[in-house]
Tab-separated table of C-alpha atoms in Angstrom:
chain	number	residue	atom	x	y	z
A	1	MET	CA	0.000	0.000	0.000
A	2	GLY	CA	2.742	2.421	-0.910
A	3	TYR	CA	1.407	3.409	-4.309
A	4	VAL	CA	-2.133	4.580	-3.603
A	5	GLN	CA	-1.634	7.733	-5.701
A	6	PHE	CA	-1.185	5.459	-8.713
A	7	ASN	CA	-4.365	3.559	-7.821
A	8	VAL	CA	-6.238	6.875	-7.628
A	9	ILE	CA	-4.700	8.195	-10.857
A	10	GLU	CA	-5.767	5.059	-12.707
A	11	ASN	CA	-9.212	4.837	-11.097
A	12	ARG	CA	-10.093	8.503	-11.640
A	13	LYS	CA	-8.234	8.742	-14.986
A	14	LEU	CA	-6.380	11.773	-13.672
A	15	LEU	CA	-3.477	11.493	-16.079
A	16	GLU	CA	-5.855	11.390	-19.037
A	17	LYS	CA	-7.681	14.399	-17.594
A	18	HIS	CA	-4.562	16.530	-17.145
A	19	MET	CA	-3.091	15.483	-20.487
A	20	ALA	CA	-6.303	16.484	-22.249
A	21	ALA	CA	-6.303	19.846	-20.461
A	22	LEU	CA	-2.810	20.449	-21.859
A	23	GLY	CA	-3.737	19.368	-25.373
A	24	LEU	CA	-2.518	15.755	-25.260
A	25	ARG	CA	-5.686	13.915	-26.233
A	26	ASP	CA	-4.305	10.854	-28.022
A	27	THR	CA	-1.759	9.588	-25.499
A	28	LYS	CA	-2.580	6.131	-24.180
A	29	VAL	CA	-1.795	5.207	-20.562
A	30	ILE	CA	-0.717	1.610	-19.872
A	31	TRP	CA	-0.187	0.238	-16.357
A	32	SER	CA	2.239	-2.610	-15.628
A	33	THR	CA	3.054	-4.535	-12.447
A	34	PHE	CA	6.505	-5.859	-11.547
A	35	ASN	CA	7.589	-8.253	-8.802
A	36	GLY	CA	10.717	-6.383	-7.786
A	37	PRO	CA	13.015	-3.387	-8.378
A	38	ASP	CA	15.490	-5.182	-10.656
A	39	ALA	CA	12.888	-6.156	-13.264
A	40	MET	CA	11.264	-2.755	-13.024
A	41	ASN	CA	14.493	-0.808	-13.490
A	42	THR	CA	15.525	-3.063	-16.364
A	43	ALA	CA	12.235	-2.231	-18.058
A	44	LEU	CA	12.823	1.478	-17.509
A	45	LEU	CA	16.350	1.386	-18.954
A	46	SER	CA	15.144	-0.569	-21.986
A	47	ASN	CA	12.366	1.977	-22.641
A	48	SER	CA	9.709	-0.679	-22.036
A	49	VAL	CA	8.141	1.584	-19.404
A	50	ASP	CA	8.513	5.307	-18.724
A	51	ILE	CA	7.656	5.798	-15.045
A	52	VAL	CA	8.298	3.407	-12.157
A	53	SER	CA	7.969	3.427	-8.408
A	54	GLY	CA	9.493	1.590	-5.466
A	55	GLY	CA	11.635	1.929	-2.372
A	56	VAL	CA	14.306	4.596	-1.961
A	57	PRO	CA	17.344	2.245	-2.303
A	58	ALA	CA	16.181	1.205	-5.780
A	59	LEU	CA	16.140	4.855	-6.845
A	60	VAL	CA	19.518	5.521	-5.213
A	61	THR	CA	21.048	2.519	-7.003
A	62	LEU	CA	19.755	3.500	-10.433
A	63	TRP	CA	20.581	7.183	-9.952
A	64	ALA	CA	24.189	6.285	-9.124
A	65	LYS	CA	24.402	3.809	-12.006
A	66	THR	CA	23.082	6.216	-14.650
A	67	LYS	CA	24.457	9.559	-13.447
A	68	GLY	CA	26.009	11.471	-16.327
A	69	THR	CA	24.728	9.077	-18.991
A	70	SER	CA	22.122	9.601	-21.709
A	71	MET	CA	19.691	7.513	-19.624
A	72	GLU	CA	20.241	9.368	-16.356
A	73	VAL	CA	17.476	8.571	-13.866
A	74	LYS	CA	16.118	10.819	-11.117
A	75	GLY	CA	13.179	10.882	-8.750
A	76	ILE	CA	9.889	12.499	-9.703
A	77	SER	CA	8.588	12.765	-6.146
A	78	ALA	CA	7.884	10.730	-3.069
A	79	LEU	CA	4.498	9.035	-2.682
A	80	SER	CA	4.296	8.169	0.993
A	81	SER	CA	6.143	8.169	4.279
A	82	GLN	CA	5.286	5.131	6.371
A	83	PRO	CA	7.225	2.574	8.373
A	84	PHE	CA	7.756	-1.056	7.568
A	85	LEU	CA	7.972	-3.532	10.411
A	86	LEU	CA	10.189	-6.478	11.226
A	87	ASN	CA	7.766	-8.891	12.900
A	88	SER	CA	8.596	-12.118	14.730
A	89	ARG	CA	6.929	-15.184	16.231
A	90	GLU	CA	9.902	-15.741	18.550
A	91	SER	CA	9.179	-14.221	21.949
A	92	ARG	CA	12.900	-14.185	22.793
A	93	ILE	CA	13.628	-11.795	19.891
A	94	LYS	CA	13.227	-8.213	21.060
A	95	SER	CA	15.953	-6.486	19.001
A	96	VAL	CA	18.551	-7.179	16.298
A	97	GLU	CA	20.885	-8.411	19.060
A	98	ASP	CA	18.657	-11.411	19.738
A	99	PHE	CA	18.950	-13.139	16.361
A	100	ASN	CA	21.111	-16.245	16.215
A	101	ASP	CA	22.462	-18.384	13.382
A	102	ALA	CA	19.380	-20.620	13.409
A	103	ASP	CA	16.964	-17.740	12.767
A	104	ARG	CA	15.723	-16.751	9.321
A	105	ILE	CA	14.277	-13.398	8.235
A	106	ALA	CA	12.026	-13.287	5.174
A	107	LEU	CA	12.089	-10.058	3.152
A	108	PRO	CA	11.254	-9.125	-0.458
A	109	ALA	CA	14.836	-9.382	-1.789
A	110	VAL	CA	18.085	-10.089	0.032
A	111	LYS	CA	20.641	-7.260	0.165
A	112	VAL	CA	18.872	-4.925	-2.296
A	113	SER	CA	15.302	-4.387	-1.058
A	114	VAL	CA	14.534	-1.398	1.135
A	115	GLN	CA	13.909	-3.833	4.005
A	116	ALA	CA	17.306	-5.475	3.506
A	117	VAL	CA	19.106	-2.121	3.462
A	118	THR	CA	17.189	-0.930	6.526
A	119	LEU	CA	18.153	-4.106	8.381
A	120	GLN	CA	21.790	-3.414	7.511
A	121	MET	CA	21.385	0.131	8.834
A	122	ALA	CA	19.933	-1.190	12.093
A	123	VAL	CA	22.803	-3.651	12.471
A	124	ALA	CA	25.403	-0.958	11.704
A	125	LYS	CA	23.781	1.268	14.302
A	126	LYS	CA	24.111	-1.480	16.919
A	127	TYR	CA	27.438	-3.104	16.009
A	128	GLY	CA	29.291	-0.498	13.884
A	129	PHE	CA	29.593	-0.044	10.133
A	130	ASP	CA	32.174	-2.798	9.742
A	131	LYS	CA	29.500	-5.282	10.900
A	132	TYR	CA	26.629	-3.888	8.800
A	133	ASN	CA	26.087	-7.222	6.985
A	134	LYS	CA	26.214	-9.346	10.131
A	135	LEU	CA	22.634	-10.597	9.649
A	136	ASP	CA	22.603	-10.809	5.836
A	137	GLY	CA	23.173	-14.555	5.999
A	138	LEU	CA	19.904	-14.984	7.900
A	139	THR	CA	17.768	-13.305	5.236
A	140	VAL	CA	15.751	-15.113	2.572
A	141	SER	CA	13.896	-13.657	-0.411
A	142	LEU	CA	10.148	-14.134	-0.298
A	143	SER	CA	7.225	-12.051	-1.528
A	144	PRO	CA	5.250	-10.279	1.234
A	145	PRO	CA	2.085	-12.374	0.629
A	146	ASP	CA	3.997	-15.672	0.786
A	147	ALA	CA	6.011	-14.523	3.787
A	148	THR	CA	2.790	-13.583	5.578
A	149	VAL	CA	1.249	-16.989	4.913
A	150	GLY	CA	4.412	-18.619	6.228
A	151	ILE	CA	4.753	-16.673	9.457
A	152	LEU	CA	1.046	-17.061	10.239
A	153	ALA	CA	1.306	-20.824	9.713
A	154	GLY	CA	4.365	-21.017	11.943
A	155	ASN	CA	5.918	-23.974	10.134
A	156	ALA	CA	7.580	-22.395	7.096
A	157	GLY	CA	11.215	-22.540	8.238
A	158	PHE	CA	11.283	-18.864	9.238
A	159	ASN	CA	9.669	-16.996	12.098
A	160	ASN	CA	10.606	-13.428	11.190
A	161	VAL	CA	9.351	-11.202	8.367
A	162	PHE	CA	10.424	-7.701	7.311
A	163	SER	CA	7.399	-6.741	5.251
A	164	VAL	CA	5.191	-3.975	3.876
A	165	PRO	CA	1.673	-2.702	4.532
A	166	PRO	CA	-0.936	-4.156	4.609
A	167	PHE	CA	0.787	-7.529	5.142
A	168	GLN	CA	2.704	-6.416	8.225
A	169	GLN	CA	-0.573	-5.357	9.847
A	170	GLN	CA	-2.179	-8.685	8.902
A	171	GLN	CA	0.658	-10.512	10.628
A	172	LEU	CA	0.147	-8.544	13.835
A	173	GLU	CA	-3.472	-9.648	14.073
A	174	ASN	CA	-2.025	-12.948	15.312
A	175	PRO	CA	-1.297	-12.511	19.050
A	176	ALA	CA	1.764	-14.766	18.734
A	177	ILE	CA	3.469	-12.178	16.503
A	178	HIS	CA	5.119	-8.984	17.720
A	179	THR	CA	7.177	-6.158	16.196
A	180	VAL	CA	10.935	-6.246	16.710
A	181	LEU	CA	11.909	-3.258	14.602
A	182	ASN	CA	10.150	-0.191	13.198
A	183	SER	CA	12.034	1.427	10.312
A	184	PHE	CA	11.264	4.926	11.629
A	185	ALA	CA	13.335	4.083	14.707
A	186	VAL	CA	16.236	2.970	12.527
A	187	LEU	CA	16.283	6.265	10.609
A	188	ASP	CA	15.490	8.350	13.711
A	189	GLY	CA	12.302	9.692	12.163
A	190	PRO	CA	9.864	9.385	9.278
A	191	HIS	CA	11.239	8.374	5.899
A	192	SER	CA	9.864	7.996	2.395
A	193	PHE	CA	8.627	4.463	1.869
A	194	THR	CA	7.844	4.801	-1.824
A	195	VAL	CA	9.103	7.199	-4.490
A	196	ALA	CA	8.538	7.487	-8.246
A	197	TRP	CA	11.279	7.982	-10.812
A	198	THR	CA	11.923	8.260	-14.541
A	199	SER	CA	14.702	8.969	-17.013
A	200	ASN	CA	15.983	12.378	-17.984
A	201	ARG	CA	15.317	11.343	-21.601
A	202	PHE	CA	11.608	10.822	-20.939
A	203	ARG	CA	11.271	14.130	-19.093
A	204	ASP	CA	13.169	16.098	-21.762
A	205	GLU	CA	11.245	14.547	-24.651
A	206	ASN	CA	7.822	14.931	-23.010
A	207	PRO	CA	7.697	18.229	-21.094
A	208	THR	CA	3.916	18.620	-21.421
A	209	LEU	CA	3.281	15.030	-20.400
A	210	TYR	CA	5.621	15.461	-17.426
A	211	LYS	CA	3.648	18.541	-16.369
A	212	ALA	CA	0.442	16.484	-16.562
A	213	LEU	CA	2.056	13.756	-14.484
A	214	MET	CA	3.014	16.197	-11.722
A	215	ALA	CA	-0.507	17.651	-11.724
A	216	SER	CA	-1.953	14.127	-11.497
A	217	LEU	CA	0.282	13.149	-8.585
A	218	THR	CA	-0.610	16.373	-6.772
A	219	GLU	CA	-4.355	15.894	-7.291
A	220	ALA	CA	-4.217	12.208	-6.308
A	221	THR	CA	-2.422	13.086	-3.078
A	222	GLU	CA	-5.051	15.730	-2.317
A	223	ILE	CA	-7.834	13.196	-2.975
A	224	ILE	CA	-6.277	10.674	-0.590
A	225	ASN	CA	-5.785	13.187	2.206
A	226	ALA	CA	-9.291	14.642	1.753
A	227	ASP	CA	-11.053	11.273	2.040
A	228	LYS	CA	-8.891	8.364	3.178
A	229	ARG	CA	-11.852	5.998	3.402
A	230	ALA	CA	-12.732	6.585	-0.242
A	231	ALA	CA	-9.070	6.136	-1.171
A	232	ALA	CA	-9.039	2.856	0.730
A	233	GLU	CA	-11.993	1.658	-1.343
A	234	ILE	CA	-10.200	2.597	-4.555
A	235	TRP	CA	-7.204	0.545	-3.386
A	236	ARG	CA	-9.418	-2.418	-2.467
A	237	GLU	CA	-11.118	-2.341	-5.846
A	238	ASP	CA	-7.892	-1.947	-7.817
A	239	SER	CA	-6.106	-4.665	-5.820
A	240	LYS	CA	-9.120	-6.972	-5.801
A	241	SER	CA	-8.444	-7.279	-2.097
A	242	LYS	CA	-10.570	-9.378	0.257
A	243	LEU	CA	-9.474	-7.310	3.250
A	244	SER	CA	-12.289	-5.473	5.006
A	245	SER	CA	-12.929	-1.806	4.370
A	246	ASP	CA	-12.179	-0.959	7.988
A	247	PHE	CA	-8.891	-2.868	7.948
A	248	VAL	CA	-7.652	-1.176	4.765
A	249	TYR	CA	-8.744	2.229	6.009
A	250	GLY	CA	-6.903	1.589	9.289
A	251	VAL	CA	-3.694	0.881	7.390
A	252	LEU	CA	-4.020	3.774	4.942
A	253	ALA	CA	-4.899	6.249	7.707
A	254	GLY	CA	-2.437	4.863	10.270
A	255	PRO	CA	-0.888	7.262	12.814
A	256	GLN	CA	2.584	7.027	11.250
A	257	VAL	CA	1.393	7.192	7.631
A	258	LYS	CA	1.693	10.312	5.474
A	259	TRP	CA	0.599	10.571	1.846
A	260	THR	CA	2.998	13.197	0.607
A	261	LEU	CA	5.121	14.030	-2.420
A	262	VAL	CA	7.869	15.376	-0.155
A	263	PRO	CA	10.977	13.144	-0.019
A	264	GLU	CA	11.935	12.409	3.590
A	265	ASN	CA	15.282	11.086	4.821
A	266	THR	CA	16.272	9.822	1.382
A	267	MET	CA	19.801	11.064	1.982
A	268	LYS	CA	20.218	8.726	4.942
A	269	TYR	CA	19.763	5.793	2.580
A	270	ALA	CA	22.111	7.299	-0.021
A	271	ASP	CA	24.821	8.109	2.527
A	272	PHE	CA	24.642	4.641	4.063
A	273	MET	CA	24.756	2.911	0.690
A	274	GLN	CA	27.816	4.936	-0.268
A	275	LYS	CA	29.524	4.215	3.032
A	276	VAL	CA	29.130	0.440	2.668
A	277	GLY	CA	30.100	0.491	-1.014
A	278	SER	CA	26.718	-0.186	-2.617
A	279	ILE	CA	27.177	2.985	-4.679
A	280	LYS	CA	30.409	4.799	-5.512
A	281	ALA	CA	29.317	8.303	-4.574
A	282	ALA	CA	26.354	9.764	-2.733
A	283	PRO	CA	24.541	12.882	-3.973
A	284	ALA	CA	25.446	16.185	-2.357
A	285	SER	CA	21.783	16.666	-1.403
A	286	TRP	CA	18.429	15.013	-1.999
A	287	LYS	CA	17.772	17.500	-4.812
A	288	GLU	CA	20.574	15.951	-6.863
A	289	MET	CA	18.530	12.734	-6.992
A	290	PHE	CA	15.204	14.401	-7.906
A	291	PHE	CA	14.062	16.489	-10.851
A	292	PRO	CA	13.580	20.265	-10.276
A	293	GLU	CA	9.768	20.162	-10.288
A	294	ILE	CA	9.834	18.912	-6.675
A	295	HIS	CA	12.724	21.089	-5.428
A	296	ASN	CA	10.391	23.702	-3.917
A	297	VAL	CA	9.424	21.403	-1.022
A	298	SER	CA	11.298	20.936	2.250
A	299	GLY	CA	12.711	17.503	1.484
A	300	SER	CA	15.593	15.587	2.951
């Protein structure tokens, strides 16, 4: 549930609306779903898609990889700030210090997912940067739905999941499961959970379309914040979810959730990734990673 602006844009045909207002009446909008950042970024670099969205580390990685090239990639905006939770069935596990060699932690992708990087940040905070990958060997790649099924069953070979909403909230409905780590605590405050990005080529070649995109993202964010229950219903419909209306609304309107285009604490990810060698050089500021249309906000 980190991409609700996209659900709203598709449901309300906001991009079509703003394109038409700017004279682009024959541009077709096609939506695609990817299982992870690698496939998504490959599609972007091959011009198979134009706009993608995911966790901050995926943007940082591609920005660093393409900087100075003809396919340079930068962020369009953030979409949401919300925490992701490391949940456990093991009552003895209260912090990252309590994991042992027999434990396994399911997350969307080892080493590269935003959960994997955040776990490394938590470990570095506890043990020092030279030990940042101390728990990497305990992690296994598993989609959030499959990981949720496994931890709820309790017999899947892992008892810990670093997940995403709404799956992390579903897990916590089981009284045997508790939260070990909240990503906001790792970064000492709120951080962007999802951001959108595109190539400099696409933005330069389609200035009017890019303007329509920014207007659509702004309107979608306003729609969500004006009526979160209606936005929850749009998400349920688009996702074909069987979760109850109240449950989805509770996640979307959670106390730590913000639907905002403002990038938050993205530099903490970039600086960490540079320090551990995941990227060669970090940006001088968050604005170096994002296109100018979003520079007027108080990001970080």
